[in-house]
């Protein structure tokens, strides 16, 4: 179960009473950090495959493809992205998902209220069931009957409807080996209100009520279900919005707004920069320029791309985590970051964002409760979302070969 965007430090008895009380019956992984870019669709693919983006191939919430006319940046959120990726590259994810690995063992069921892309990259090739407002599919990507479609809106109300259905239909009746429930809150509200504001705290409380409903349902079942509860990333408060394309054009490193020589993929507080082989600007030119920019917090190029688990030999020339600042906002929530202007030019100044390696966006929460994970201890060892899929498979006594991650340590 994923509470999208919930920072570990915002789980308090007054804001999230159910989650705050969990350490009594669950193991807490206080050393959990996110993947890079720390965005929903990438993390969804990492949870599904147990691999970092360099291995599973989904490199951002936006991603650059060559569909035959040169490099172009596309939003992974759109329902049609997976088909465009398949056409452009010959496949979707480069690593098998939990849904694929469980297809012969009873199948996986995913219910998600975030973007279509984040939902579909749990199971892009249709091995199990994925329910999402943009379209709900069964095995073979066959649409489910209309009466079974998940017709909800993002936000508290839709999350509550989805959670009730998940508890009644998936946990109580269908009992698949894997069920995934992905809430839109507090991400949906956190992107349009200040972190720690009354609106944001209400969204956290709403997500916490969904957690309570799942816990109450599982308690009634009295079985050996393993519950993994997490967020996909945290958030920082948006300080400045940088139009990275305009900055590169002005510096003579990119030909124009729609040019395919150097193409940036904005990912909130990160941007991933792709370079065509025949681009006029060389990697050295880009490195010299980016290193001089005050909005560039951390720069990863060449072999250093491996430090953030991105592919080093593809068209990605640079990854930037934008400048982070350690100061509190008006509600006492720490951490600011600059962001790269998104494809739609939306305004996020003063609101929550994520994507880079800032300390607060890289602080998701992670609890595991169930056989072997009940003793309430805190595990400080560094773990991340790539450890989740192997934990699921180990619990089901299935092999987890070929994954970047290993099962979450059960010992303190
Ligand atoms: Zn998210």
PDB file of C-alpha atoms in Angstrom, residues 48-49 96-99 101-102 105 178 226 228 387-401 403 407:
ATOM      1  CA  UNK A  48       7.237  -3.653  -9.629  1.00  0.00           C
ATOM      2  CA  UNK A  49      10.618  -4.928 -10.880  1.00  0.00           C
ATOM      3  CA  UNK A  96      10.006  -8.505 -15.489  1.00  0.00           C
ATOM      4  CA  UNK A  97       7.401  -7.153 -13.060  1.00  0.00           C
ATOM      5  CA  UNK A  98       5.872  -8.870 -10.033  1.00  0.00           C
ATOM      6  CA  UNK A  99       2.692  -9.208 -12.097  1.00  0.00           C
ATOM      7  CA  UNK A 101       6.396 -13.341 -12.186  1.00  0.00           C
ATOM      8  CA  UNK A 102       3.080 -14.080 -10.428  1.00  0.00           C
ATOM      9  CA  UNK A 105       0.728 -18.281  -9.316  1.00  0.00           C
ATOM     10  CA  UNK A 178      -0.274  -9.778  -4.512  1.00  0.00           C
ATOM     11  CA  UNK A 226       2.503  -9.581   4.647  1.00  0.00           C
ATOM     12  CA  UNK A 228       4.158  -3.497   3.106  1.00  0.00           C
ATOM     13  CA  UNK A 387      13.940  -4.175  -1.840  1.00  0.00           C
ATOM     14  CA  UNK A 388      10.132  -4.462  -1.916  1.00  0.00           C
ATOM     15  CA  UNK A 389       9.621  -6.895  -4.834  1.00  0.00           C
ATOM     16  CA  UNK A 390      12.172  -9.424  -3.498  1.00  0.00           C
ATOM     17  CA  UNK A 391      10.460  -9.212  -0.079  1.00  0.00           C
ATOM     18  CA  UNK A 392       7.105 -10.033  -1.699  1.00  0.00           C
ATOM     19  CA  UNK A 393       8.565 -12.998  -3.607  1.00  0.00           C
ATOM     20  CA  UNK A 394      10.471 -14.330  -0.579  1.00  0.00           C
ATOM     21  CA  UNK A 395       7.235 -14.207   1.442  1.00  0.00           C
ATOM     22  CA  UNK A 396       5.538 -16.253  -1.303  1.00  0.00           C
ATOM     23  CA  UNK A 397       8.508 -18.705  -1.324  1.00  0.00           C
ATOM     24  CA  UNK A 398       9.336 -17.743  -4.911  1.00  0.00           C
ATOM     25  CA  UNK A 399      12.772 -16.866  -6.364  1.00  0.00           C
ATOM     26  CA  UNK A 400      13.738 -13.205  -6.748  1.00  0.00           C
ATOM     27  CA  UNK A 401      16.562 -13.735  -9.225  1.00  0.00           C
ATOM     28  CA  UNK A 403      16.645  -8.043  -9.186  1.00  0.00           C
ATOM     29  CA  UNK A 407      14.520  -9.018   0.643  1.00  0.00           C
TER      30      UNK A 407
END
